[in-house]
CSV table of C-alpha atoms in Angstrom, one decimal:
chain,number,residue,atom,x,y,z
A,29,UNK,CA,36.2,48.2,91.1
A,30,UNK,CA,36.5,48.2,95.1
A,31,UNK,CA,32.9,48.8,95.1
A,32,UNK,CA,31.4,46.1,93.6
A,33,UNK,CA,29.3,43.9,95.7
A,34,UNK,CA,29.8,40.3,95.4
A,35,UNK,CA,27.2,37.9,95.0
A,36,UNK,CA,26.2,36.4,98.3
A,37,UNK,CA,26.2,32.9,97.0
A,38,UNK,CA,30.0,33.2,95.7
A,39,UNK,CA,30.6,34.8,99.1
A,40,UNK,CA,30.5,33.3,102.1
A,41,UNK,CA,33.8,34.7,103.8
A,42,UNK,CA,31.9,36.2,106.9
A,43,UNK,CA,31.2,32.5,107.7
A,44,UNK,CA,34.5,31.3,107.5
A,45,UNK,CA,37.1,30.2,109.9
A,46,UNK,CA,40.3,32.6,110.3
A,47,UNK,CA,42.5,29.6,108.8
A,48,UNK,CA,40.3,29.2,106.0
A,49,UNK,CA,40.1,32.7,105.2
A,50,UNK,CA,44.0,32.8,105.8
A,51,UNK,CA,44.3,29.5,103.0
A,52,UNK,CA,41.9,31.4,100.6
A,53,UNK,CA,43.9,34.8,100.7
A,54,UNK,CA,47.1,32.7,100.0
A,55,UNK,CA,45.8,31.0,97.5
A,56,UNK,CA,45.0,34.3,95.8
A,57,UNK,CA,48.5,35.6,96.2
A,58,UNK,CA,50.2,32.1,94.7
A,59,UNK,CA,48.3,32.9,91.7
A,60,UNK,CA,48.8,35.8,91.2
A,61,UNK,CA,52.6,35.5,91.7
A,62,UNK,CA,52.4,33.1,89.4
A,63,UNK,CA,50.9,35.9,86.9
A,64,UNK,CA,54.2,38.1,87.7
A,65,UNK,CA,56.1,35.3,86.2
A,66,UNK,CA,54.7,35.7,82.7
A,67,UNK,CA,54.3,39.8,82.8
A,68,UNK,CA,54.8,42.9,84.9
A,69,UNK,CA,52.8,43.4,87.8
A,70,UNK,CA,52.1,46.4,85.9
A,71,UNK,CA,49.8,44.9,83.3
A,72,UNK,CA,48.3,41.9,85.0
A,73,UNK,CA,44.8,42.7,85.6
A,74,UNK,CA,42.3,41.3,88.5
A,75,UNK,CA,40.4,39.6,86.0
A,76,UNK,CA,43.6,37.5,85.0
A,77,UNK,CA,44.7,36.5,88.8
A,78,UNK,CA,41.1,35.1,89.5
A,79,UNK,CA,41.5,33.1,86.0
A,80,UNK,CA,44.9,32.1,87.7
A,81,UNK,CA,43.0,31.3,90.7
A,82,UNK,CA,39.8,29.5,90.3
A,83,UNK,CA,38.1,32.3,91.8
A,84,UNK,CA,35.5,34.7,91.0
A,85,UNK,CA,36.1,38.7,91.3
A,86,UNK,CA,34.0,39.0,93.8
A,87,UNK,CA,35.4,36.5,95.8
A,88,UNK,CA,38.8,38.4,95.4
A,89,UNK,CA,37.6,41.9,96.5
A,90,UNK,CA,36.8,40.1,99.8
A,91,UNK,CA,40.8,40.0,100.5
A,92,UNK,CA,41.7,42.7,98.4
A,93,UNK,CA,40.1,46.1,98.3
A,94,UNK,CA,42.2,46.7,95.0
A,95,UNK,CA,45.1,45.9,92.9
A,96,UNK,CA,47.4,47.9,94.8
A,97,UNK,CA,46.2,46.2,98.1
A,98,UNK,CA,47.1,42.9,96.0
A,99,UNK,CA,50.7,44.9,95.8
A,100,UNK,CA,51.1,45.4,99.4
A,101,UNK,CA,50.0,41.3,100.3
A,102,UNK,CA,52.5,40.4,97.4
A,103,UNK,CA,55.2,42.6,99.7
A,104,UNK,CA,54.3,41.6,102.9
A,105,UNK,CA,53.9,37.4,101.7
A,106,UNK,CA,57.7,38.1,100.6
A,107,UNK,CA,59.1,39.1,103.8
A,108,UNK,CA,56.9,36.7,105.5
A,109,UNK,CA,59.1,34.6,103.2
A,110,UNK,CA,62.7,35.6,104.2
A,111,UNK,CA,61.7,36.3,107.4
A,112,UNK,CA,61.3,32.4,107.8
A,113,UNK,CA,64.3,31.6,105.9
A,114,UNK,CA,66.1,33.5,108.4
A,115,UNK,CA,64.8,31.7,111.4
A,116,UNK,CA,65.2,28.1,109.9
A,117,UNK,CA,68.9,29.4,109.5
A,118,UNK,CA,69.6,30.9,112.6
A,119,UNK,CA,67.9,27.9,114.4
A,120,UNK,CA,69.7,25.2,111.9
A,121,UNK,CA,73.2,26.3,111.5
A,122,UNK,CA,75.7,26.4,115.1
A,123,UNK,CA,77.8,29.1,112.9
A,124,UNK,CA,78.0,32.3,111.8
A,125,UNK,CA,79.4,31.9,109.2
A,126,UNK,CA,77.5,28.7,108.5
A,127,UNK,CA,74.4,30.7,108.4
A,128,UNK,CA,76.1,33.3,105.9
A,129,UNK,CA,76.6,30.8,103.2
A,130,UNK,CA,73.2,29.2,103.8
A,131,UNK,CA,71.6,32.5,104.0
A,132,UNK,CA,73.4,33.8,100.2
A,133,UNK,CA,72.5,30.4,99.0
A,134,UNK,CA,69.0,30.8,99.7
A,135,UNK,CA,68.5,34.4,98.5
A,136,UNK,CA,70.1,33.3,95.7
A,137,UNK,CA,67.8,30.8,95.4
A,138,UNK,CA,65.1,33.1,96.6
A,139,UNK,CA,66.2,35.7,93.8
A,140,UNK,CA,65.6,32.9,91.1
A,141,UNK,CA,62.3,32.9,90.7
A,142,UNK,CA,60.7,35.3,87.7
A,143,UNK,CA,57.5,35.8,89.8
A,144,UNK,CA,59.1,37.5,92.7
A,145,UNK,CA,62.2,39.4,90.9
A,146,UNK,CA,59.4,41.1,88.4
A,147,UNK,CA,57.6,41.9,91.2
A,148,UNK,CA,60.5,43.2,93.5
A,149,UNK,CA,61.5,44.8,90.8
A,150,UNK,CA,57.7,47.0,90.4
A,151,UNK,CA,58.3,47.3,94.5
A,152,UNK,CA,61.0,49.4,93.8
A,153,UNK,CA,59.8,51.6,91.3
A,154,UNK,CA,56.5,52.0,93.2
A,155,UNK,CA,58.6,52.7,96.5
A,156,UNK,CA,60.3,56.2,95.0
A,157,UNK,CA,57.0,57.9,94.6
A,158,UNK,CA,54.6,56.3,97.8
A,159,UNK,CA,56.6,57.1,101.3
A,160,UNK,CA,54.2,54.4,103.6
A,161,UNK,CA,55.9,51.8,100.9
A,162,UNK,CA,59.3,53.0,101.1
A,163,UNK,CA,58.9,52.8,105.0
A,164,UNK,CA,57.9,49.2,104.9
A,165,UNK,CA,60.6,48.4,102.6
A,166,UNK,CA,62.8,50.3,104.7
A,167,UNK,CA,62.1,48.2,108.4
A,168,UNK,CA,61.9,44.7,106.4
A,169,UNK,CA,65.4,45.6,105.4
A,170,UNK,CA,66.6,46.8,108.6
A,171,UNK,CA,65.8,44.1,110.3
A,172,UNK,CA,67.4,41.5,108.2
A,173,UNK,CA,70.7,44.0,108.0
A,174,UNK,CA,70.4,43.5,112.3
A,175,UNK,CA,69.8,39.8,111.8
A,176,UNK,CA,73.2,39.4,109.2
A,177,UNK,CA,75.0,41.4,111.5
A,178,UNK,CA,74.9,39.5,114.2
A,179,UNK,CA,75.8,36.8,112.8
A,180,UNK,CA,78.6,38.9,111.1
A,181,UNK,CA,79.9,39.8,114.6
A,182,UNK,CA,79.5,36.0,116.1
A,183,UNK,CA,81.9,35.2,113.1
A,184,UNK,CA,84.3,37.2,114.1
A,185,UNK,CA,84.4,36.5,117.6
A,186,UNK,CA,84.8,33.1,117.2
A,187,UNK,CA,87.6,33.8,114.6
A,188,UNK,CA,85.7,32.2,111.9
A,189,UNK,CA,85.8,35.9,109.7
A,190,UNK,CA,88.5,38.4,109.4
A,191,UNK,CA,87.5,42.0,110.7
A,192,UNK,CA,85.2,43.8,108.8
A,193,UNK,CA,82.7,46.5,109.5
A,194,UNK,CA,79.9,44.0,110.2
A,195,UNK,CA,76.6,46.3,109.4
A,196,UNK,CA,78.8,47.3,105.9
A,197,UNK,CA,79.3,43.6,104.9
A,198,UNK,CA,75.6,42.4,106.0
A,199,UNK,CA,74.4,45.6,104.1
A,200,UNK,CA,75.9,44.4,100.9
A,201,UNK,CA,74.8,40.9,100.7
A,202,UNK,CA,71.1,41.8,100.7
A,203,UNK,CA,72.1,44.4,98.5
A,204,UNK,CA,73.9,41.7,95.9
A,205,UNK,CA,70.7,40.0,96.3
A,206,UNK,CA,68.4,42.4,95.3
A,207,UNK,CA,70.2,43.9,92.9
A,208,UNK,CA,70.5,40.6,91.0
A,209,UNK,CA,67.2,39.9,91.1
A,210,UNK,CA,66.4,43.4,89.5
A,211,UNK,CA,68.9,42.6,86.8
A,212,UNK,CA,67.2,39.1,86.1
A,213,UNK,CA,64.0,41.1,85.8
A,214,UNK,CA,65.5,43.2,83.0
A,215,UNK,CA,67.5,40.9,81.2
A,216,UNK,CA,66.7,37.7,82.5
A,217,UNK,CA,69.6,36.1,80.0
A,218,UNK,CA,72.4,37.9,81.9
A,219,UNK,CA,73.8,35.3,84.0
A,220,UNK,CA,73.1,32.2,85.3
A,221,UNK,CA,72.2,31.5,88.5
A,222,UNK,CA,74.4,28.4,89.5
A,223,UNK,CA,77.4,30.4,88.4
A,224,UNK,CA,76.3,33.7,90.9
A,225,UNK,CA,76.0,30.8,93.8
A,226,UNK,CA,79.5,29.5,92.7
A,227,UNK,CA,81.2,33.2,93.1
A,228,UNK,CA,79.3,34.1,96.3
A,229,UNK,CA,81.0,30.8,98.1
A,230,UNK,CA,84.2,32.2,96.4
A,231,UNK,CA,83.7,35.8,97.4
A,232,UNK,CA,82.7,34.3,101.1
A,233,UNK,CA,85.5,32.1,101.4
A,234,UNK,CA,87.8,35.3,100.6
A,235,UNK,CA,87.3,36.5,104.1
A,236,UNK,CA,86.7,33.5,106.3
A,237,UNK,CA,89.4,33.5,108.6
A,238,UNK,CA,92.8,31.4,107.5
């Protein structure tokens, strides 16, 4: 399908400005996150995003060369995502720990949402088999680890944490996050989310410093 030509009067992308073109490619990946929330990624075709989207397939081949590009945008929009969330947070809260809580609070939040855990969730299955995916996976992740632990470590320098191995503890909460959002995707009755945000403040206030 990478092949076919649109037609010239549904596309006029060449002619368009860099934020337009930008808009347009986002607009393609809202819908079709929006398709993730009603099936896997797996069986959505191109043909149902651009009915998501308004748009014609022609129009979508001039973003995406094919549905595993749309894959790869759906990835990289994600991290975009956190990577955001983590600099409102580290430029909003004055604390470490401050920006823990804020920063499980809005995974949490983050994680509820069936679009993105189905497709994190079809990320991770793809990821075992196709190494340049694993690799991206792999430096999105290490740099949020770096991010946590830092503020792991200002925590417990300013005696606002008790000791812990900082790269351990910032390891497993974007592990707990990921690995709740792959359980929502599977059984998305399991648990609720306001009662996993209730335990994390429990679980955080556990080791904040007496």
């Amino acid at each position: 399908m990478a092949g076919i030509s649109p037609q010239p009067s549904l596309d006029p992308l060449p002619k368009l400005r860099p934020q337009v073109r930008s808009e347009r490619r986002q607009a393609i990946l809202d819908a079709a996150w929006r398709c993730a929330a009603r099936k896997p990624f797996g069986e959505m075709t191109v043909d149902e995003v651009c009915a998501e989207g308004g748009l014609s397939k022609g129009a979508f081949y001039g973003y995406f060369e094919s549905k595993d590009a749309l894959l790869e945008g759906l990835l990289e929009d994600d991290a975009a995502a956190l990577d955001a969330m983590l600099d409102e947070i580290g430029a909003g809260e004055p604390g470490g720990i401050g920006r823990l809580r804020h920063f499980a609070r809005a995974m949490l939040e983050h994680a509820d949402d069936p679009g993105r855990a189905q497709v994190r969730a079809d990320l991770w299955a793809a990821a075992s088999s196709e190494p340049a995916l694993r690799e991206h996976f792999a430096a999105t992740g290490a740099r949020r680890r770096a991010q946590l632990r830092h503020w792991i470590e200002e925590s417990i320098a300013a005696g606002e944490l008790r000791e812990a191995p900082a790269n351990a503890l910032a390891s497993l909460l974007l592990a707990m996050a990921d690995g709740l959002m792959l359980h929502a995707s599977i059984d998305p009755g399991a648990f609720r989310w306001a009662n996993v945000r209730r335990a994390v403040d429990e679980l955080l206030s556990g080791i904040t410093s007496a």
